[in-house]
PDB file of C-alpha atoms and ligand atoms in Angstrom:
ATOM      1  CA  UNK A  27      -0.332   0.048  -0.059  1.00 87.00           C
ATOM      2  CA  UNK A  28       1.090   3.604  -1.272  1.00 96.00           C
ATOM      3  CA  UNK A  29       2.082   5.691   1.853  1.00 97.00           C
ATOM      4  CA  UNK A  30       1.269   9.631   1.509  1.00 98.00           C
ATOM      5  CA  UNK A  31       2.108  12.080   4.267  1.00 98.00           C
ATOM      6  CA  UNK A  32      -0.174  15.205   4.695  1.00 98.00           C
ATOM      7  CA  UNK A  33       0.871  18.371   6.470  1.00 98.00           C
ATOM      8  CA  UNK A  34      -1.618  20.548   8.000  1.00 98.00           C
ATOM      9  CA  UNK A  35      -1.234  24.075   8.652  1.00 98.00           C
ATOM     10  CA  UNK A  36       0.847  24.011  11.598  1.00 98.00           C
ATOM     11  CA  UNK A  37       3.275  21.341  10.587  1.00 97.00           C
ATOM     12  CA  UNK A  38       3.972  21.646   7.285  1.00 98.00           C
ATOM     13  CA  UNK A  39       8.347  21.640   8.040  1.00 97.00           C
ATOM     14  CA  UNK A  40       7.848  18.357  10.350  1.00 98.00           C
ATOM     15  CA  UNK A  41       5.700  16.842   7.705  1.00 98.00           C
ATOM     16  CA  UNK A  42       7.852  17.160   4.872  1.00 98.00           C
ATOM     17  CA  UNK A  43      10.881  15.975   6.566  1.00 98.00           C
ATOM     18  CA  UNK A  44       8.731  12.747   8.115  1.00 98.00           C
ATOM     19  CA  UNK A  45       7.882  11.820   4.242  1.00 98.00           C
ATOM     20  CA  UNK A  46      11.432  12.286   3.606  1.00 98.00           C
ATOM     21  CA  UNK A  47      12.475   9.560   6.474  1.00 97.00           C
ATOM     22  CA  UNK A  48       9.789   7.261   5.701  1.00 97.00           C
ATOM     23  CA  UNK A  49      10.187   7.390   1.577  1.00 97.00           C
ATOM     24  CA  UNK A  50       6.773   8.591   1.147  1.00 98.00           C
ATOM     25  CA  UNK A  51       5.061  11.045  -0.903  1.00 98.00           C
ATOM     26  CA  UNK A  52       4.310  14.496   0.657  1.00 98.00           C
ATOM     27  CA  UNK A  53       2.071  17.161   0.533  1.00 98.00           C
ATOM     28  CA  UNK A  54       0.465  19.501   2.406  1.00 97.00           C
ATOM     29  CA  UNK A  55      -3.489  20.244   3.041  1.00 98.00           C
ATOM     30  CA  UNK A  56      -4.923  23.226   0.927  1.00 98.00           C
ATOM     31  CA  UNK A  57      -6.598  25.136   3.366  1.00 98.00           C
ATOM     32  CA  UNK A  58      -8.160  28.666   2.912  1.00 97.00           C
ATOM     33  CA  UNK A  59     -11.229  30.487   4.474  1.00 96.00           C
ATOM     34  CA  UNK A  60     -14.628  31.177   3.399  1.00 97.00           C
ATOM     35  CA  UNK A  61     -15.525  34.793   3.031  1.00 97.00           C
ATOM     36  CA  UNK A  62     -17.315  34.417   6.634  1.00 97.00           C
ATOM     37  CA  UNK A  63     -14.294  32.782   8.205  1.00 94.00           C
ATOM     38  CA  UNK A  64     -15.084  29.021   7.765  1.00 96.00           C
ATOM     39  CA  UNK A  65     -12.186  26.930   7.041  1.00 95.00           C
ATOM     40  CA  UNK A  66     -12.005  25.357   3.472  1.00 97.00           C
ATOM     41  CA  UNK A  67     -10.356  22.054   3.074  1.00 98.00           C
ATOM     42  CA  UNK A  68      -8.734  20.399   0.000  1.00 98.00           C
ATOM     43  CA  UNK A  69      -6.289  17.297  -0.286  1.00 98.00           C
ATOM     44  CA  UNK A  70      -3.862  18.131  -2.417  1.00 98.00           C
ATOM     45  CA  UNK A  71      -3.591  14.292  -3.788  1.00 95.00           C
ATOM     46  CA  UNK A  72      -6.005  11.925  -4.866  1.00 98.00           C
ATOM     47  CA  UNK A  73      -5.620   9.403  -1.632  1.00 98.00           C
ATOM     48  CA  UNK A  74      -8.181   6.512  -2.728  1.00 98.00           C
ATOM     49  CA  UNK A  75      -6.359   3.035  -1.293  1.00 98.00           C
ATOM     50  CA  UNK A  76      -3.390   4.749  -0.044  1.00 98.00           C
ATOM     51  CA  UNK A  77      -2.228   4.970   3.403  1.00 98.00           C
ATOM     52  CA  UNK A  78      -2.123   8.469   4.905  1.00 98.00           C
ATOM     53  CA  UNK A  79      -0.421   9.819   7.325  1.00 98.00           C
ATOM     54  CA  UNK A  80      -1.994  13.114   8.640  1.00 98.00           C
ATOM     55  CA  UNK A  81       0.543  15.705  10.429  1.00 98.00           C
ATOM     56  CA  UNK A  82      -1.257  17.970  12.481  1.00 98.00           C
ATOM     57  CA  UNK A  83       0.013  20.066  15.465  1.00 98.00           C
ATOM     58  CA  UNK A  84      -2.643  21.767  17.487  1.00 98.00           C
ATOM     59  CA  UNK A  85      -0.981  24.695  18.545  1.00 98.00           C
ATOM     60  CA  UNK A  86      -1.520  27.958  17.327  1.00 97.00           C
ATOM     61  CA  UNK A  87      -4.766  27.880  17.008  1.00 97.00           C
ATOM     62  CA  UNK A  88      -6.206  24.762  18.229  1.00 97.00           C
ATOM     63  CA  UNK A  89      -9.569  25.103  17.598  1.00 97.00           C
ATOM     64  CA  UNK A  90      -9.271  26.133  14.000  1.00 97.00           C
ATOM     65  CA  UNK A  91      -6.736  23.039  13.866  1.00 98.00           C
ATOM     66  CA  UNK A  92      -9.300  20.738  15.424  1.00 98.00           C
ATOM     67  CA  UNK A  93     -11.734  21.664  12.739  1.00 97.00           C
ATOM     68  CA  UNK A  94      -8.920  21.188  10.227  1.00 98.00           C
ATOM     69  CA  UNK A  95      -8.468  17.801  11.375  1.00 98.00           C
ATOM     70  CA  UNK A  96     -11.359  16.129  11.899  1.00 98.00           C
ATOM     71  CA  UNK A  97     -12.621  17.787   8.441  1.00 98.00           C
ATOM     72  CA  UNK A  98      -9.128  16.115   6.762  1.00 98.00           C
ATOM     73  CA  UNK A  99      -9.391  12.904   8.113  1.00 98.00           C
ATOM     74  CA  UNK A 100     -13.007  12.585   7.473  1.00 98.00           C
ATOM     75  CA  UNK A 101     -12.709  13.266   4.062  1.00 98.00           C
ATOM     76  CA  UNK A 102      -9.618  11.296   3.099  1.00 98.00           C
ATOM     77  CA  UNK A 103     -12.147   8.154   4.445  1.00 98.00           C
ATOM     78  CA  UNK A 104     -15.004   9.369   2.343  1.00 98.00           C
ATOM     79  CA  UNK A 105     -12.463   9.576  -0.737  1.00 98.00           C
ATOM     80  CA  UNK A 106     -11.338   5.698   0.011  1.00 98.00           C
ATOM     81  CA  UNK A 107      -8.302   6.288   2.078  1.00 98.00           C
ATOM     82  CA  UNK A 108      -7.445   2.365   3.231  1.00 98.00           C
ATOM     83  CA  UNK A 109      -5.975   3.865   6.496  1.00 98.00           C
ATOM     84  CA  UNK A 110      -5.720   7.212   8.193  1.00 98.00           C
ATOM     85  CA  UNK A 111      -3.087   7.763  11.096  1.00 98.00           C
ATOM     86  CA  UNK A 112      -3.662  10.973  12.822  1.00 98.00           C
ATOM     87  CA  UNK A 113      -0.034  12.464  13.788  1.00 98.00           C
ATOM     88  CA  UNK A 114      -0.771  15.223  16.419  1.00 98.00           C
ATOM     89  CA  UNK A 115       3.079  16.090  17.775  1.00 98.00           C
ATOM     90  CA  UNK A 116       1.255  18.598  20.014  1.00 98.00           C
ATOM     91  CA  UNK A 117      -2.270  17.422  21.258  1.00 98.00           C
ATOM     92  CA  UNK A 118      -4.317  20.182  22.596  1.00 97.00           C
ATOM     93  CA  UNK A 119      -7.224  19.654  25.343  1.00 96.00           C
ATOM     94  CA  UNK A 120      -5.516  17.273  27.389  1.00 95.00           C
ATOM     95  CA  UNK A 121      -5.429  19.380  30.233  1.00 90.00           C
ATOM     96  CA  UNK A 122      -9.199  19.327  31.123  1.00 92.00           C
ATOM     97  CA  UNK A 123      -8.946  15.761  32.486  1.00 92.00           C
ATOM     98  CA  UNK A 124     -11.726  16.027  34.692  1.00 93.00           C
ATOM     99  CA  UNK A 125     -14.642  18.721  35.792  1.00 95.00           C
ATOM    100  CA  UNK A 126     -12.533  20.617  38.501  1.00 92.00           C
ATOM    101  CA  UNK A 127     -16.125  22.777  38.877  1.00 93.00           C
ATOM    102  CA  UNK A 128     -19.482  22.194  38.617  1.00 95.00           C
ATOM    103  CA  UNK A 129     -20.642  22.335  35.094  1.00 96.00           C
ATOM    104  CA  UNK A 130     -17.571  22.357  33.035  1.00 95.00           C
ATOM    105  CA  UNK A 131     -16.594  20.602  30.045  1.00 95.00           C
ATOM    106  CA  UNK A 132     -14.636  17.495  30.310  1.00 95.00           C
ATOM    107  CA  UNK A 133     -12.698  18.700  27.158  1.00 95.00           C
ATOM    108  CA  UNK A 134     -10.509  15.756  27.092  1.00 96.00           C
ATOM    109  CA  UNK A 135     -12.945  13.306  26.459  1.00 96.00           C
ATOM    110  CA  UNK A 136     -14.617  14.934  23.681  1.00 97.00           C
ATOM    111  CA  UNK A 137     -11.518  16.162  22.283  1.00 97.00           C
ATOM    112  CA  UNK A 138     -10.973  12.336  21.882  1.00 97.00           C
ATOM    113  CA  UNK A 139     -14.669  11.351  20.521  1.00 97.00           C
ATOM    114  CA  UNK A 140     -14.129  13.977  18.134  1.00 97.00           C
ATOM    115  CA  UNK A 141     -10.797  12.538  16.727  1.00 97.00           C
ATOM    116  CA  UNK A 142     -12.304   9.288  16.119  1.00 95.00           C
ATOM    117  CA  UNK A 143     -12.658  10.428  12.480  1.00 95.00           C
ATOM    118  CA  UNK A 144      -8.993   8.759  11.926  1.00 98.00           C
ATOM    119  CA  UNK A 145      -8.010   5.233  12.285  1.00 98.00           C
ATOM    120  CA  UNK A 146      -5.153   5.523  14.536  1.00 98.00           C
ATOM    121  CA  UNK A 147      -3.206   8.657  16.408  1.00 98.00           C
ATOM    122  CA  UNK A 148       0.193   8.671  17.691  1.00 98.00           C
ATOM    123  CA  UNK A 149       1.032  11.715  20.217  1.00 98.00           C
ATOM    124  CA  UNK A 150       4.725  12.729  21.199  1.00 98.00           C
ATOM    125  CA  UNK A 151       4.536  13.074  25.268  1.00 97.00           C
ATOM    126  CA  UNK A 152       1.136  13.979  25.846  1.00 96.00           C
ATOM    127  CA  UNK A 153       0.531  15.729  29.055  1.00 90.00           C
ATOM    128  CA  UNK A 154      -1.521  12.788  30.745  1.00 90.00           C
ATOM    129  CA  UNK A 155      -1.787  13.567  34.536  1.00 85.00           C
ATOM    130  CA  UNK A 156      -5.185  11.923  35.915  1.00 90.00           C
ATOM    131  CA  UNK A 157      -5.063   9.444  33.113  1.00 91.00           C
ATOM    132  CA  UNK A 158      -2.253   6.986  32.581  1.00 91.00           C
ATOM    133  CA  UNK A 159      -2.907   6.132  29.048  1.00 96.00           C
ATOM    134  CA  UNK A 160      -4.233   7.625  25.650  1.00 97.00           C
ATOM    135  CA  UNK A 161      -6.290   4.483  25.554  1.00 97.00           C
ATOM    136  CA  UNK A 162      -8.499   5.600  28.447  1.00 96.00           C
ATOM    137  CA  UNK A 163      -9.653   8.465  26.330  1.00 97.00           C
ATOM    138  CA  UNK A 164      -9.641   7.431  22.829  1.00 97.00           C
ATOM    139  CA  UNK A 165     -11.598   4.939  20.911  1.00 97.00           C
ATOM    140  CA  UNK A 166      -9.676   4.440  18.169  1.00 98.00           C
ATOM    141  CA  UNK A 167      -5.960   2.927  18.182  1.00 98.00           C
ATOM    142  CA  UNK A 168      -3.544   5.214  20.147  1.00 98.00           C
ATOM    143  CA  UNK A 169       0.144   5.146  20.934  1.00 98.00           C
ATOM    144  CA  UNK A 170       2.500   7.719  22.930  1.00 98.00           C
ATOM    145  CA  UNK A 171       5.846   8.086  21.858  1.00 98.00           C
ATOM    146  CA  UNK A 172       8.388  10.363  23.565  1.00 98.00           C
ATOM    147  CA  UNK A 173      11.149  12.563  22.342  1.00 98.00           C
ATOM    148  CA  UNK A 174      13.070  11.965  25.420  1.00 98.00           C
ATOM    149  CA  UNK A 175      16.117  10.736  23.157  1.00 98.00           C
ATOM    150  CA  UNK A 176      16.422  13.628  20.670  1.00 98.00           C
ATOM    151  CA  UNK A 177      16.303  15.708  24.108  1.00 98.00           C
ATOM    152  CA  UNK A 178      19.082  13.875  25.349  1.00 98.00           C
ATOM    153  CA  UNK A 179      21.494  13.534  22.483  1.00 98.00           C
ATOM    154  CA  UNK A 180      20.631  17.337  22.358  1.00 98.00           C
ATOM    155  CA  UNK A 181      22.279  17.632  26.327  1.00 98.00           C
ATOM    156  CA  UNK A 182      24.866  15.274  25.417  1.00 97.00           C
ATOM    157  CA  UNK A 183      26.200  17.507  22.763  1.00 98.00           C
ATOM    158  CA  UNK A 184      25.686  20.705  23.765  1.00 98.00           C
ATOM    159  CA  UNK A 185      26.020  20.916  27.662  1.00 97.00           C
ATOM    160  CA  UNK A 186      29.253  20.091  29.893  1.00 96.00           C
ATOM    161  CA  UNK A 187      28.679  18.191  33.043  1.00 95.00           C
ATOM    162  CA  UNK A 188      25.103  19.026  32.857  1.00 97.00           C
ATOM    163  CA  UNK A 189      22.752  18.759  36.416  1.00 96.00           C
ATOM    164  CA  UNK A 190      19.414  18.427  35.473  1.00 97.00           C
ATOM    165  CA  UNK A 191      16.050  19.777  36.929  1.00 96.00           C
ATOM    166  CA  UNK A 192      12.648  18.671  36.631  1.00 96.00           C
ATOM    167  CA  UNK A 193      10.496  21.188  38.330  1.00 95.00           C
ATOM    168  CA  UNK A 194       7.877  18.788  39.792  1.00 92.00           C
ATOM    169  CA  UNK A 195       6.946  15.420  40.052  1.00 90.00           C
ATOM    170  CA  UNK A 196       5.094  14.857  36.653  1.00 90.00           C
ATOM    171  CA  UNK A 197       8.572  15.755  34.851  1.00 92.00           C
ATOM    172  CA  UNK A 198      10.293  12.762  36.350  1.00 93.00           C
ATOM    173  CA  UNK A 199       9.291  10.869  32.825  1.00 94.00           C
ATOM    174  CA  UNK A 200      11.224  13.355  31.078  1.00 95.00           C
ATOM    175  CA  UNK A 201      14.036  14.642  33.432  1.00 96.00           C
ATOM    176  CA  UNK A 202      15.084  11.288  35.251  1.00 95.00           C
ATOM    177  CA  UNK A 203      14.393   9.171  32.525  1.00 97.00           C
ATOM    178  CA  UNK A 204      16.830  11.606  30.311  1.00 98.00           C
ATOM    179  CA  UNK A 205      19.761  12.039  32.941  1.00 97.00           C
ATOM    180  CA  UNK A 206      19.639   8.210  33.620  1.00 97.00           C
ATOM    181  CA  UNK A 207      19.295   7.812  29.911  1.00 97.00           C
ATOM    182  CA  UNK A 208      22.440   9.889  28.846  1.00 98.00           C
ATOM    183  CA  UNK A 209      24.416   9.125  32.615  1.00 97.00           C
ATOM    184  CA  UNK A 210      24.186  12.490  34.375  1.00 97.00           C
ATOM    185  CA  UNK A 211      23.006  13.812  37.760  1.00 94.00           C
ATOM    186  CA  UNK A 212      19.195  14.659  38.254  1.00 94.00           C
ATOM    187  CA  UNK A 213      17.110  16.235  40.496  1.00 92.00           C
ATOM    188  CA  UNK A 214      13.101  16.336  40.761  1.00 91.00           C
ATOM    189  CA  UNK A 215      11.586  19.004  42.412  1.00 90.00           C
ATOM    190  CA  UNK A 216       8.079  19.303  43.880  1.00 88.00           C
ATOM    191  CA  UNK A 217       5.884  22.254  42.836  1.00 88.00           C
ATOM    192  CA  UNK A 218       2.847  23.610  43.849  1.00 88.00           C
ATOM    193  CA  UNK A 219       0.430  25.218  41.582  1.00 85.00           C
ATOM    194  CA  UNK A 220      -2.076  27.819  43.191  1.00 86.00           C
ATOM    195  CA  UNK A 221      -3.266  29.468  39.856  1.00 82.00           C
ATOM    196  CA  UNK A 222      -2.307  28.393  35.881  1.00 79.00           C
ATOM    197  CA  UNK A 223      -0.134  31.870  36.565  1.00 83.00           C
ATOM    198  CA  UNK A 224       1.333  31.124  40.253  1.00 87.00           C
ATOM    199  CA  UNK A 225       3.163  28.325  41.104  1.00 86.00           C
ATOM    200  CA  UNK A 226       5.878  27.840  44.039  1.00 88.00           C
ATOM    201  CA  UNK A 227       8.970  25.421  43.717  1.00 89.00           C
ATOM    202  CA  UNK A 228      11.294  24.962  46.389  1.00 80.00           C
ATOM    203  CA  UNK A 229      15.613  24.489  45.447  1.00 79.00           C
ATOM    204  CA  UNK A 230      16.391  23.114  49.039  1.00 72.00           C
ATOM    205  CA  UNK A 231      19.850  23.786  50.546  1.00 67.00           C
ATOM    206  CA  UNK A 232      21.173  20.107  49.558  1.00 67.00           C
ATOM    207  CA  UNK A 233      20.729  20.690  45.743  1.00 70.00           C
ATOM    208  CA  UNK A 234      24.461  21.333  44.714  1.00 86.00           C
ATOM    209  CA  UNK A 235      23.605  24.197  42.171  1.00 92.00           C
ATOM    210  CA  UNK A 236      26.511  26.474  42.385  1.00 93.00           C
ATOM    211  CA  UNK A 237      28.529  26.786  39.411  1.00 95.00           C
ATOM    212  CA  UNK A 238      26.549  23.979  37.581  1.00 96.00           C
ATOM    213  CA  UNK A 239      25.237  24.201  34.155  1.00 97.00           C
ATOM    214  CA  UNK A 240      21.680  23.834  35.110  1.00 98.00           C
ATOM    215  CA  UNK A 241      19.430  22.071  32.601  1.00 98.00           C
ATOM    216  CA  UNK A 242      15.855  22.384  33.611  1.00 98.00           C
ATOM    217  CA  UNK A 243      13.490  19.697  31.504  1.00 98.00           C
ATOM    218  CA  UNK A 244       9.878  19.753  31.072  1.00 96.00           C
ATOM    219  CA  UNK A 245       7.146  18.448  28.992  1.00 96.00           C
ATOM    220  CA  UNK A 246       5.275  21.818  27.898  1.00 96.00           C
ATOM    221  CA  UNK A 247       6.220  25.702  28.645  1.00 97.00           C
ATOM    222  CA  UNK A 248       3.031  26.887  28.449  1.00 95.00           C
ATOM    223  CA  UNK A 249       3.134  30.518  30.354  1.00 95.00           C
ATOM    224  CA  UNK A 250       6.584  29.900  31.738  1.00 97.00           C
ATOM    225  CA  UNK A 251       5.664  30.473  35.218  1.00 95.00           C
ATOM    226  CA  UNK A 252       7.152  26.789  36.218  1.00 95.00           C
ATOM    227  CA  UNK A 253      10.455  27.361  34.419  1.00 97.00           C
ATOM    228  CA  UNK A 254      10.542  31.025  35.381  1.00 97.00           C
ATOM    229  CA  UNK A 255      10.249  29.725  39.451  1.00 95.00           C
ATOM    230  CA  UNK A 256      13.738  27.273  39.040  1.00 96.00           C
ATOM    231  CA  UNK A 257      15.500  29.461  37.029  1.00 97.00           C
ATOM    232  CA  UNK A 258      14.934  32.151  39.570  1.00 95.00           C
ATOM    233  CA  UNK A 259      16.090  30.031  42.413  1.00 92.00           C
ATOM    234  CA  UNK A 260      18.957  28.203  40.364  1.00 95.00           C
ATOM    235  CA  UNK A 261      20.397  31.836  39.937  1.00 95.00           C
ATOM    236  CA  UNK A 262      20.441  32.531  43.428  1.00 92.00           C
ATOM    237  CA  UNK A 263      22.331  29.551  44.415  1.00 92.00           C
ATOM    238  CA  UNK A 264      24.794  30.641  41.961  1.00 94.00           C
ATOM    239  CA  UNK A 265      23.989  28.583  38.729  1.00 96.00           C
ATOM    240  CA  UNK A 266      26.568  29.073  35.673  1.00 97.00           C
ATOM    241  CA  UNK A 267      24.279  28.414  33.039  1.00 98.00           C
ATOM    242  CA  UNK A 268      20.995  27.767  32.842  1.00 98.00           C
ATOM    243  CA  UNK A 269      19.040  25.594  30.030  1.00 98.00           C
ATOM    244  CA  UNK A 270      15.330  25.180  29.934  1.00 98.00           C
ATOM    245  CA  UNK A 271      14.317  22.424  27.647  1.00 98.00           C
ATOM    246  CA  UNK A 272      10.541  21.101  26.881  1.00 98.00           C
ATOM    247  CA  UNK A 273       8.953  19.031  24.163  1.00 98.00           C
ATOM    248  CA  UNK A 274       6.412  21.665  23.351  1.00 98.00           C
ATOM    249  CA  UNK A 275       7.172  25.080  23.540  1.00 98.00           C
ATOM    250  CA  UNK A 276       3.585  27.533  23.339  1.00 98.00           C
ATOM    251  CA  UNK A 277       5.334  30.256  25.202  1.00 98.00           C
ATOM    252  CA  UNK A 278       1.988  32.026  26.181  1.00 96.00           C
ATOM    253  CA  UNK A 279       1.862  35.293  27.243  1.00 94.00           C
ATOM    254  CA  UNK A 280       5.065  36.475  26.265  1.00 97.00           C
ATOM    255  CA  UNK A 281       6.529  33.613  28.320  1.00 98.00           C
ATOM    256  CA  UNK A 282       9.932  33.656  26.028  1.00 98.00           C
ATOM    257  CA  UNK A 283      10.903  37.395  27.267  1.00 98.00           C
ATOM    258  CA  UNK A 284       9.725  36.659  30.977  1.00 98.00           C
ATOM    259  CA  UNK A 285      12.324  33.499  30.858  1.00 98.00           C
ATOM    260  CA  UNK A 286      15.025  35.352  29.328  1.00 98.00           C
ATOM    261  CA  UNK A 287      14.395  38.154  31.742  1.00 98.00           C
ATOM    262  CA  UNK A 288      14.326  35.866  34.405  1.00 98.00           C
ATOM    263  CA  UNK A 289      17.903  34.830  33.882  1.00 98.00           C
ATOM    264  CA  UNK A 290      17.672  31.587  31.171  1.00 98.00           C
ATOM    265  CA  UNK A 291      20.978  31.375  29.164  1.00 98.00           C
ATOM    266  CA  UNK A 292      19.165  29.220  26.508  1.00 98.00           C
ATOM    267  CA  UNK A 293      15.873  27.748  25.826  1.00 98.00           C
ATOM    268  CA  UNK A 294      15.547  24.604  23.634  1.00 98.00           C
ATOM    269  CA  UNK A 295      12.440  22.963  22.482  1.00 98.00           C
ATOM    270  CA  UNK A 296      11.432  20.246  19.929  1.00 98.00           C
ATOM    271  CA  UNK A 297       9.684  20.927  16.638  1.00 98.00           C
ATOM    272  CA  UNK A 298       6.419  19.665  17.997  1.00 98.00           C
ATOM    273  CA  UNK A 299       5.269  23.305  17.542  1.00 98.00           C
ATOM    274  CA  UNK A 300       7.453  24.854  15.043  1.00 97.00           C
ATOM    275  CA  UNK A 301       8.937  28.126  16.839  1.00 95.00           C
ATOM    276  CA  UNK A 302      12.197  29.837  17.355  1.00 97.00           C
ATOM    277  CA  UNK A 303      13.267  27.725  19.708  1.00 98.00           C
ATOM    278  CA  UNK A 304      12.729  24.549  18.224  1.00 98.00           C
ATOM    279  CA  UNK A 305      15.785  23.412  17.395  1.00 98.00           C
ATOM    280  CA  UNK A 306      15.425  19.261  17.975  1.00 98.00           C
ATOM    281  CA  UNK A 307      13.898  17.417  15.322  1.00 98.00           C
ATOM    282  CA  UNK A 308      11.301  14.698  16.232  1.00 98.00           C
ATOM    283  CA  UNK A 309      10.521  13.417  12.877  1.00 98.00           C
ATOM    284  CA  UNK A 310      12.799  10.918  13.188  1.00 98.00           C
ATOM    285  CA  UNK A 311      11.030   9.499  16.404  1.00 98.00           C
ATOM    286  CA  UNK A 312       7.628   9.693  14.691  1.00 98.00           C
ATOM    287  CA  UNK A 313       9.200   7.809  11.880  1.00 98.00           C
ATOM    288  CA  UNK A 314      10.617   5.043  13.871  1.00 98.00           C
ATOM    289  CA  UNK A 315       7.106   4.765  15.442  1.00 98.00           C
ATOM    290  CA  UNK A 316       5.585   4.231  12.168  1.00 96.00           C
ATOM    291  CA  UNK A 317       7.552   1.139  10.990  1.00 89.00           C
TER     292      UNK A 317
HETATM  293  C1  LIG B  27       2.505  20.413  34.472  1.00 67.73           C
HETATM  294  O1  LIG B  27       2.233  19.567  34.916  1.00 67.73           O
HETATM  295  C2  LIG B  27       2.982  20.309  33.144  1.00 67.73           C
HETATM  296  O2  LIG B  27       4.175  19.390  33.243  1.00 67.73           O
HETATM  297  C3  LIG B  27       3.984  21.637  33.274  1.00 67.73           C
HETATM  298  O3  LIG B  27       4.697  22.241  34.039  1.00 67.73           O
HETATM  299  C4  LIG B  27       3.633  22.816  32.544  1.00 67.73           C
HETATM  300  O4  LIG B  27       2.167  22.641  32.145  1.00 67.73           O
HETATM  301  C5  LIG B  27       3.966  24.214  32.624  1.00 67.73           C
HETATM  302  O5  LIG B  27       2.933  24.955  32.665  1.00 67.73           O
HETATM  303  P1  LIG B  27       3.664  26.469  32.376  1.00 67.73           P
HETATM  304  O6  LIG B  27       4.255  27.188  31.579  1.00 67.73           O
HETATM  305  O7  LIG B  27       2.302  27.181  32.286  1.00 67.73           O
HETATM  306  O8  LIG B  27       3.781  27.132  33.968  1.00 67.73           O
END
């Protein structure tokens, strides 16, 4: 069966790289708008009897991209594609994973139900907090893959004798695992979140920060407050350099500048979301997961 990789609005570069690595034909979705603002979508090729890898990263504009993804996947199926695999390098709407307050929308389950238009979904480091597997919300086949390998390779190549810090317990799966993989020291800290813009993280006295090359690793940089809390304390304790790394770089509300102002030496993310920090390529990791 012939494979076609289709790049959605936010993922053209990444999808093109993936197609090259998978030796598949590449095309991007033709996306336009009707005068009233509705999205117009057209497939670049005939997809009958083909295996389609649709790459759609859901930031920026998650709501628009959700519609684009549903329309594109459904169109592929209607026009006879044999299989549609949705690769969502960054999958949005995972954080509202329960009804925190009465009458709230439980978004992660609804998002997963809407994406059943594909046959399978592959996600890079999804933000799973109160659920442990994507299969708890997806009825279609789902696969979680990790960017740890490429993050680790970057650190090994670029940062001398690093000390890796994970800002909170959940970051264990990135910070601690990457540190073990490349055999460097690490510490996972404890975070208390008061609101989406107010968090507290404590660096204890026992943490040997002075003159070290600190690497803070998390899955997402959103408002940047988690990183900023650690940056400030590491600075106070005399860190030599502070590199902030994450899989997904959202940088809401000017987070990049705020982090630099707080004292980040370097900010590096993967290209699950394309921006000026996305220096680490995940196309190889995705290609491996498709074989
Ligand atoms: C939380 O559990 C996540 O792993 C991240 O630490 C969090 O989403 C980062 O958000 P922000 O950049 O807004 O602090």
